[in-house]
Coordinates of C-alpha atoms in Angstrom, one line a residue:
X714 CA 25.8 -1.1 -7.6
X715 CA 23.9 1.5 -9.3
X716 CA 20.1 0.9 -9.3
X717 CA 17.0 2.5 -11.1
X718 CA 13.9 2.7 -9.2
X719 CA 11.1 3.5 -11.3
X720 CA 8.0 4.1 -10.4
X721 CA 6.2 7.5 -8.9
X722 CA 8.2 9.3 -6.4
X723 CA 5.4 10.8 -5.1
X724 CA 4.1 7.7 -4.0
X725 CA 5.2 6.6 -0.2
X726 CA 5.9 3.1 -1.7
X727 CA 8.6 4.8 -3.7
X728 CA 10.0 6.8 -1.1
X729 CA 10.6 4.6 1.1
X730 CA 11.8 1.9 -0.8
X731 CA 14.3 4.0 -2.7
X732 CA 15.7 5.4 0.7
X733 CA 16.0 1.9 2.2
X734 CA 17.9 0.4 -0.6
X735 CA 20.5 3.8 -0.3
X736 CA 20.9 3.2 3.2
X737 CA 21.9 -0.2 2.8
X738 CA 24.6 0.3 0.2
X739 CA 23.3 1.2 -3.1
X740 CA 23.5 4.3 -5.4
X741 CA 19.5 4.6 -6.5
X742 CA 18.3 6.9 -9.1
X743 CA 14.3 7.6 -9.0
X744 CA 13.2 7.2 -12.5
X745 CA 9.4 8.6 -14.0
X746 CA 7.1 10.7 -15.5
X747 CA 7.1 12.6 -13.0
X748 CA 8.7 16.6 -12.0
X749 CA 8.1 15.3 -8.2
X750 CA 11.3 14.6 -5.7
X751 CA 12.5 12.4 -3.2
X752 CA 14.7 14.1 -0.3
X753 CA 18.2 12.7 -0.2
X754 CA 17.4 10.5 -3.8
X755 CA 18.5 11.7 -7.1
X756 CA 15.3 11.9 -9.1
X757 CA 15.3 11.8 -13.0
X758 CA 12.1 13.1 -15.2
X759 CA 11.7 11.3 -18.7
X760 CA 9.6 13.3 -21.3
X761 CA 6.3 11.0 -21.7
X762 CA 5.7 9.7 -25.4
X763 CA 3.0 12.1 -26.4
X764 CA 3.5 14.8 -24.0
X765 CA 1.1 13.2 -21.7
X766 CA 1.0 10.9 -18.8
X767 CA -1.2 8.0 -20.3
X768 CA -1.2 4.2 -20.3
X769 CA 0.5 4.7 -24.2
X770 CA 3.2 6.5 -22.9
X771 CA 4.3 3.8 -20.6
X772 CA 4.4 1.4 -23.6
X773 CA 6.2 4.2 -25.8
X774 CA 8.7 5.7 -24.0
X775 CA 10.9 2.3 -23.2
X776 CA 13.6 3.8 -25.7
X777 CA 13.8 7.1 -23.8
X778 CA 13.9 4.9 -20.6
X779 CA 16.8 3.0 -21.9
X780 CA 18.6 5.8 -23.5
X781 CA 18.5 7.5 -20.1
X782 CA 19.7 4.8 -17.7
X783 CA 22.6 3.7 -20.5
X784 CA 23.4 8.0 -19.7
X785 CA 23.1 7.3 -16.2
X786 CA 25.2 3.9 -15.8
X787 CA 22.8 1.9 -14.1
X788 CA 23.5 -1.3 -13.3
X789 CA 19.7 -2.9 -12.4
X790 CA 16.1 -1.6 -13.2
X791 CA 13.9 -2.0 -10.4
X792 CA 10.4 -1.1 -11.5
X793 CA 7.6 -1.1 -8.8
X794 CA 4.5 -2.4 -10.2
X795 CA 4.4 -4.8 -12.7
X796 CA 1.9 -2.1 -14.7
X797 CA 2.6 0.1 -15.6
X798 CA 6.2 0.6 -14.2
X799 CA 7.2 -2.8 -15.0
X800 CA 5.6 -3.1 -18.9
X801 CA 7.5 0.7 -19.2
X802 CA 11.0 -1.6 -18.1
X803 CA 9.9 -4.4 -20.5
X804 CA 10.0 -2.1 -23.1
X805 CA 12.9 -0.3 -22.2
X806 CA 14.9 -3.3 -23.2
X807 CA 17.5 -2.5 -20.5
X808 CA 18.4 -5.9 -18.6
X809 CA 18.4 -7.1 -15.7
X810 CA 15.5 -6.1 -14.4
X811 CA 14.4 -7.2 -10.7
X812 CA 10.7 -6.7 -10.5
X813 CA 8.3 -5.7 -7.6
X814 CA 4.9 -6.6 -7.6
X815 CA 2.5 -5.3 -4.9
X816 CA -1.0 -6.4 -5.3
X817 CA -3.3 -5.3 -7.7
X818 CA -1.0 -5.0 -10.5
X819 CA -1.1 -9.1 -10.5
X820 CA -4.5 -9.6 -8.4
X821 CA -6.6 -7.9 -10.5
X822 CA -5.4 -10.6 -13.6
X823 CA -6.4 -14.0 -13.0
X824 CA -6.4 -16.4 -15.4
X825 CA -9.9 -16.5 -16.1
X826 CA -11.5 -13.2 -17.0
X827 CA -15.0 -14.4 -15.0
X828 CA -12.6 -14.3 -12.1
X829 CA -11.1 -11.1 -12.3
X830 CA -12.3 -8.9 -9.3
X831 CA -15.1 -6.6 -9.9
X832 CA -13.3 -3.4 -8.3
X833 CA -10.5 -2.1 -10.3
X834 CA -7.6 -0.6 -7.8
X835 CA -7.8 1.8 -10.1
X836 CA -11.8 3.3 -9.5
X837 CA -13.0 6.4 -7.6
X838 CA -16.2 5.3 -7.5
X839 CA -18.1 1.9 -6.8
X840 CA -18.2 0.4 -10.0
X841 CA -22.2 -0.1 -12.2
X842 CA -22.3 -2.6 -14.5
X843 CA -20.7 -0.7 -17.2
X844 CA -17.8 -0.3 -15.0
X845 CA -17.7 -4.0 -14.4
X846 CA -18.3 -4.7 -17.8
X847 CA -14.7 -2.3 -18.6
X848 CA -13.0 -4.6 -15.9
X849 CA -13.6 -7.4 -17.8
X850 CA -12.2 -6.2 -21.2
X851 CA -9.4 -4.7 -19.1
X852 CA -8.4 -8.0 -17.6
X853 CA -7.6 -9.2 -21.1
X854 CA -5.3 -6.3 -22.8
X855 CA -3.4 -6.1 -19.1
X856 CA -3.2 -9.8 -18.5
X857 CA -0.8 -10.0 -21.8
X858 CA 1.4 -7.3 -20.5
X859 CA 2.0 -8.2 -17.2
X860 CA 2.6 -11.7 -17.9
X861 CA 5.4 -10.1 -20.8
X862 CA 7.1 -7.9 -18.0
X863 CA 7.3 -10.9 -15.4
X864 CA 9.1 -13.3 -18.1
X865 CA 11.7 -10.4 -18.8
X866 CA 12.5 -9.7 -15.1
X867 CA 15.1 -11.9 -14.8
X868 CA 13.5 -11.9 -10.3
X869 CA 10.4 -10.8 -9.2
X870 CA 9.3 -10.1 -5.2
X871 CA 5.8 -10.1 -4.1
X872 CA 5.2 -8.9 -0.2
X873 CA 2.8 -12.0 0.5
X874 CA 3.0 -15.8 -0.1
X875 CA -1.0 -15.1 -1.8
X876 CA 1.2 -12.7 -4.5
X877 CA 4.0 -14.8 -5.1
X878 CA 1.7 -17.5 -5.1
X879 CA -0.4 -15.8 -8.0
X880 CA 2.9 -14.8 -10.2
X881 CA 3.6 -18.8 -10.4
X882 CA 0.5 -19.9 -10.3
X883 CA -1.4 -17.4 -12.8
X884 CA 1.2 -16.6 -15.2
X885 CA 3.9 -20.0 -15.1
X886 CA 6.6 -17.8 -13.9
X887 CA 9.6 -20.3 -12.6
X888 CA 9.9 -20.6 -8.8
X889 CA 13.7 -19.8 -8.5
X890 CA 12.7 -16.4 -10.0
X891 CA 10.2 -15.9 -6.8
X892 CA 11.1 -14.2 -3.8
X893 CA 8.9 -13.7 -0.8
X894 CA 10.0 -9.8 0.6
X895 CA 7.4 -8.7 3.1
X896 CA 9.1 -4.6 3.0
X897 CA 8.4 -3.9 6.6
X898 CA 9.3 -1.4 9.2
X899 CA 11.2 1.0 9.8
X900 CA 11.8 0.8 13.8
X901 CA 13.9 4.5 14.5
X902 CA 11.1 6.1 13.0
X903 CA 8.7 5.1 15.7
X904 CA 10.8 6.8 18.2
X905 CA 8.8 10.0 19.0
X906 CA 8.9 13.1 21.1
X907 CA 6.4 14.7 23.4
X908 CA 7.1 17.5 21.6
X909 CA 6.1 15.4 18.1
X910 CA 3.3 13.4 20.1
X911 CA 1.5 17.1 21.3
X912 CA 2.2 18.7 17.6
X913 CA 0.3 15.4 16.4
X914 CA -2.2 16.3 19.2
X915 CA -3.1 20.1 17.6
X916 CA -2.9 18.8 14.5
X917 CA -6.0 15.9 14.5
X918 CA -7.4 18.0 17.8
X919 CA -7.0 15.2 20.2
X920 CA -7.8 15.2 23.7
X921 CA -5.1 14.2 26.1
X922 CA -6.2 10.7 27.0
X923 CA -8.3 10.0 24.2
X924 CA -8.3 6.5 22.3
X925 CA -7.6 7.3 18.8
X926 CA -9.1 4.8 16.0
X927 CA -8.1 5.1 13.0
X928 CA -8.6 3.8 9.1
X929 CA -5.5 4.6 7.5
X930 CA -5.8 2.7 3.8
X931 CA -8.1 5.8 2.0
X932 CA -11.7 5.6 1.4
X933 CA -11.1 4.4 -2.7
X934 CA -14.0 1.4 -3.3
X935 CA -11.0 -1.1 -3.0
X936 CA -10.4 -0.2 0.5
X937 CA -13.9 -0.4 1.5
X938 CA -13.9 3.1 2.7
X939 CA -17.5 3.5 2.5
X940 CA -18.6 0.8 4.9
X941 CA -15.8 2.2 7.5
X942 CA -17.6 5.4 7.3
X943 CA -20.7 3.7 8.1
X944 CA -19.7 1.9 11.4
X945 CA -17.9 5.2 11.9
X946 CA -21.1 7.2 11.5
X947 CA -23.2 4.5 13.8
X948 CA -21.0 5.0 16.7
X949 CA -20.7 8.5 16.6
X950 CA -23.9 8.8 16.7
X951 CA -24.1 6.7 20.0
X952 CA -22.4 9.1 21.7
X953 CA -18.7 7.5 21.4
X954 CA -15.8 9.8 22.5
X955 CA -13.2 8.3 21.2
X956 CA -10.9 10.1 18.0
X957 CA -12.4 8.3 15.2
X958 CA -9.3 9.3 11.9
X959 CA -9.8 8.8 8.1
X960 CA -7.1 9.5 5.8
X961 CA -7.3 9.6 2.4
X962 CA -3.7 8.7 1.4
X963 CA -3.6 11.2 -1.1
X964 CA -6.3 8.9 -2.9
X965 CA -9.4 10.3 -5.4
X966 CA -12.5 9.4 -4.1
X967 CA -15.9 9.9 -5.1
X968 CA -17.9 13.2 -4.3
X969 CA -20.3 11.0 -2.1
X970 CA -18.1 9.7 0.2
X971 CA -16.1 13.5 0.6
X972 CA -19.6 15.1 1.3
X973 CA -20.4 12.5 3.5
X974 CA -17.1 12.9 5.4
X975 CA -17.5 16.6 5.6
X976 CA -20.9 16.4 7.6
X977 CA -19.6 13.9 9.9
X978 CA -16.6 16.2 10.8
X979 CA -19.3 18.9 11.3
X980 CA -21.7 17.0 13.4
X981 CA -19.1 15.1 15.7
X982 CA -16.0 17.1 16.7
X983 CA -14.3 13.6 17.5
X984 CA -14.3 12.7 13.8
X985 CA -11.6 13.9 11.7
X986 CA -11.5 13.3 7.9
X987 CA -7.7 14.2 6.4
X988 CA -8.2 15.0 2.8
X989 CA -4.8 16.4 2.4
X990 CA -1.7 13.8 1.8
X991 CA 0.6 13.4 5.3
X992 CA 4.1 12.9 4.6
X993 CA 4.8 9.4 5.6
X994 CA 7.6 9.8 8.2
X995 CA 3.9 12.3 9.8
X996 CA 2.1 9.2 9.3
X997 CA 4.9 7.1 11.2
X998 CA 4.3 9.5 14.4
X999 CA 0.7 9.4 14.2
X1000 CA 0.9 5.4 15.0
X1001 CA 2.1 6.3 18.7
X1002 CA -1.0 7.7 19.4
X1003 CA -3.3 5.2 17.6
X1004 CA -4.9 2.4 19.8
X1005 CA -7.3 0.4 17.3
X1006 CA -7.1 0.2 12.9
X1007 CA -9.0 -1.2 10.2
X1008 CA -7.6 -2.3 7.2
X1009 CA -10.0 -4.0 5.0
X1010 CA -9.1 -3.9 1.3
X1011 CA -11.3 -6.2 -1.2
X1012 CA -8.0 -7.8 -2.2
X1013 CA -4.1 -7.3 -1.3
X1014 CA -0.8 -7.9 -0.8
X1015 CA 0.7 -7.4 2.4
X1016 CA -0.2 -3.6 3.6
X1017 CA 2.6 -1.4 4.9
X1018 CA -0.2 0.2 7.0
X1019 CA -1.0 -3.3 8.8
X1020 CA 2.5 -4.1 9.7
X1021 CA 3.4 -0.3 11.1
X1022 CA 0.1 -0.6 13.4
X1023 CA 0.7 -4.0 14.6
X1024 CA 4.3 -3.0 15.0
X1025 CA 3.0 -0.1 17.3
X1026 CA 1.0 -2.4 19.1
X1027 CA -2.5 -1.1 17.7
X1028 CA -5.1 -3.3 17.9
X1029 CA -6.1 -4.5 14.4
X1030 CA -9.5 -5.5 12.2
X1031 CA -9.2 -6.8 9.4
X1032 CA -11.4 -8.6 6.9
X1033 CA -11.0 -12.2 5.8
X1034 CA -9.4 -12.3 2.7
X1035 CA -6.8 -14.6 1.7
X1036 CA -3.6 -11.7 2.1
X1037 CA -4.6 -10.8 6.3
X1038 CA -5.2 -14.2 7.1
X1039 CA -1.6 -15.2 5.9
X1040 CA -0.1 -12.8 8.9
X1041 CA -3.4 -12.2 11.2
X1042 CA -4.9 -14.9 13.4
X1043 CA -8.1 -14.0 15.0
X1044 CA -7.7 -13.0 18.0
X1045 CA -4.1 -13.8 18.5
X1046 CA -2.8 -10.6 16.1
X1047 CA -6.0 -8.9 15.8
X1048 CA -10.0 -9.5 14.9
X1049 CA -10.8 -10.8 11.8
X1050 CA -14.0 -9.2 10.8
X1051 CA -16.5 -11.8 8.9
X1052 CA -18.3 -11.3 6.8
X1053 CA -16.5 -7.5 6.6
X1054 CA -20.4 -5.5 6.4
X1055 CA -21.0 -2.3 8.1
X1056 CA -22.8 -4.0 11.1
X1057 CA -20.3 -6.7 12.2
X1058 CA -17.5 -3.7 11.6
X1059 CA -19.4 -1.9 14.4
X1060 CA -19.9 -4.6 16.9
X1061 CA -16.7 -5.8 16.7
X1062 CA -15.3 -2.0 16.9
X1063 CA -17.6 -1.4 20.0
X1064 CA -16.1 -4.6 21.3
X1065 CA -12.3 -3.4 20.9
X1066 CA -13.0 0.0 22.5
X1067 CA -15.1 -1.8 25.6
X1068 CA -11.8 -3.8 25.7
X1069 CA -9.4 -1.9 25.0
X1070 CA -6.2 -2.3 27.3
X1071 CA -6.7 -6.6 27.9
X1072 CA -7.1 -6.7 24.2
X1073 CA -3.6 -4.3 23.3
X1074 CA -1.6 -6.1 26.2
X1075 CA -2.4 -9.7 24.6
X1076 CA -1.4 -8.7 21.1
X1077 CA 0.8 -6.4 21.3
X1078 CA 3.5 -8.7 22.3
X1079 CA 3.1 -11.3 19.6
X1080 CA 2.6 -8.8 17.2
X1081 CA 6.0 -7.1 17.4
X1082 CA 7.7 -10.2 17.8
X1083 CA 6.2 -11.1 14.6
X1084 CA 6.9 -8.5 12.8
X1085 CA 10.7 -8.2 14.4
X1086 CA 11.2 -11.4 12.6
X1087 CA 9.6 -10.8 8.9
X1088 CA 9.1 -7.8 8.5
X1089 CA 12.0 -5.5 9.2
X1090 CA 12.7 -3.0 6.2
X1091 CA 16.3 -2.9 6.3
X1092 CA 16.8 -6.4 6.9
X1093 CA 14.1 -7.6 3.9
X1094 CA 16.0 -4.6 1.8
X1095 CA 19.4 -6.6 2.1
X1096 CA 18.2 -9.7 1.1
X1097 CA 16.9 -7.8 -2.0
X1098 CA 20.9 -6.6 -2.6
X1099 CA 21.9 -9.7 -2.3
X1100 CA 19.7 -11.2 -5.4
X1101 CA 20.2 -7.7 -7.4
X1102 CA 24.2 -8.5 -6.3
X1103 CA 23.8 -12.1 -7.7
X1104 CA 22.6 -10.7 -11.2
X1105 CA 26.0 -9.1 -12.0

């Protein structure tokens, strides 16, 4: 079974996803806009209506899709997204299609546009009214499109029970074309060296011994970014010694928040601020030396980033929205932080470092057991086989 991924493959969504599905059995061919590759997937670059990467050209170049995966004998179009990847598949006209949705590409579209979240996934910067005001006439042109590539897929997986929830619920897509698939891990690439464990040392200049927290979402609005800096900056500034990490996931973000991070990693030698993107399998290796996490996006699906911590027994904080309180419990998988503000961020991150070791020996357990039994990548990526199997 031949199938067409299509979606960025710079994107770590798209990489590991399209190497899962080859490892379990299929021939996949990376489909975009894109001149970027995929080590060990055959990648395929279609020439953008227009010239340019824009939102037209995914609506456009459905013809040049199709014309390419007819040349390429593919069997099922998997987009990831529902927009744009999955309104460029729509288009396309190539059937079946099994869809992926992942978050914002349905949360951001309620039903009613007063409900439609004031920060688009898509923003650098906190949104002004004006910006708010865009979201709104955004909510309408995007609602249409989305709810036109969901009734063409002929499945469609969300990674939470609040996403597949929202596809039926939100746009009267049938149950029986649902399926819950929460991704997951990867387990044999959590096996790491000294060697790798010391290079990851050098590389984020941490101390043998040190606790390492970490915030490994990006720093866009969305993820709330700016209010982890803050408790950040507050306990720095007490005089904390633990490895406080920011990644930027390869993310824009706004000038504000990149100055700010530059002081703090000039003022406090335990604060390190990664602007650069890590290769994901770097990211994987970094979890063994990672003790506490925040993840604490303003809405969501199911994060990869929450399941690899809990997985590596990291203690988690999250904030209360409807997505982490589907798999985290407070204080039985992790801390739910509530109301998520910069103050109770800190209190409850001075509390996990005072408590460091009781609090990772009672979750740890639970957490992997957990994820051992929903969230394993190569086991969720068979199930997905099997439906794309079903359609021919």
């Amino acid at each position: 079974m031949h199938i067409a991924v299509l979606c960025d493959p710079a994107s770590f969504h798209t990489q590991k996803w399209a190497q899962a599905l080859q490892r379990n059995g299929a021939e996949v061919t990376v489909f975009s806009f894109s001149d970027e590759k995929i080590e060990g997937v055959r990648c395929v670059k279609i020439k953008p209506w227009g010239g340019r990467l824009t939102f037209a050209a995914f609506r456009r170049s459905g013809p040049r899709l199709k014309q390419a995966l007819l040349k390429h004998k593919v069997d099922v179009l998997n987009p990831i997204n529902i927009t744009p990847y999955g309104v460029w598949a729509a288009r396309s006209g190539f059937r079946p299609i099994a869809a992926v949705s992942m978050g914002a590409d349905i949360l951001e579209y309620p039903p009613a546009r007063s409900a439609a979240p004031d920060v688009a996934w898509m923003q650098t910067d906190p949104p002004g009214f004006v910006g708010k005001v865009a979201n709104r006439f955004r909510h309408r042109y995007f609602r249409k499109l989305v709810k036109e590539a969901l009734d063409v897929a002929s499945f469609v997986t969300g990674d939470n029970l609040v996403l597949v929830h929202a596809v039926r619920d939100w746009f009267g897509i049938a149950e029986d074309k649902l399926q819950l698939n929460r991704w997951g891990v990867e387990p044999p690439l959590f096996e790491v060296s000294e060697a790798e464990k010391e290079s990851l040392r050098k590389q984020f200049k941490i101390e043998p011994g040190q606790p390492v927290v970490l915030s490994p979402r990006g720093m866009k609005p969305i993820y709330q970014g700016e209010l982890i800096l803050d408790a950040f900056a507050k306990l720095l500034e007490e005089g904390r010694t633990e490895k406080f990490i920011m990644l930027s996931a390869g993310y824009a973000i706004s000038k504000a928040v990149r100055k700010r991070s530059a002081e703090l990693s000039e003022r406090f030698p335990n604060f390190h601020y990664e602007a650069d993107v890590i290769p994901r399998e770097r990211v994987l290796q970094l979890w063994s030396l990672v003790d506490t996490f925040i993840s604490a996006p303003v809405y969501d699906g199911y994060s990869n980033a929450l399941a690899e911590g809990r997985y590596a027994g990291a203690v988690a904080l999250v904030n209360a929205i409807p997505g982490n309180l589907e798999v985290v419990e407070h204080d039985v998988h992790g801390l739910v932080v509530d109301p998520f503000i910069a103050n109770n961020l800190t209190v409850d991150l001075r509390y996990t470092l005072n408590n460091l070791e009781a609090l990772k020996a009672r979750f740890a357990p639970v957490n992997k057991t957990w994820i051992e039994a929903n969230s394993v990548m190569d086991v969720n990526i068979k199930r997905f086989l099997e439906r794309c199997e079903e359609l021919l």
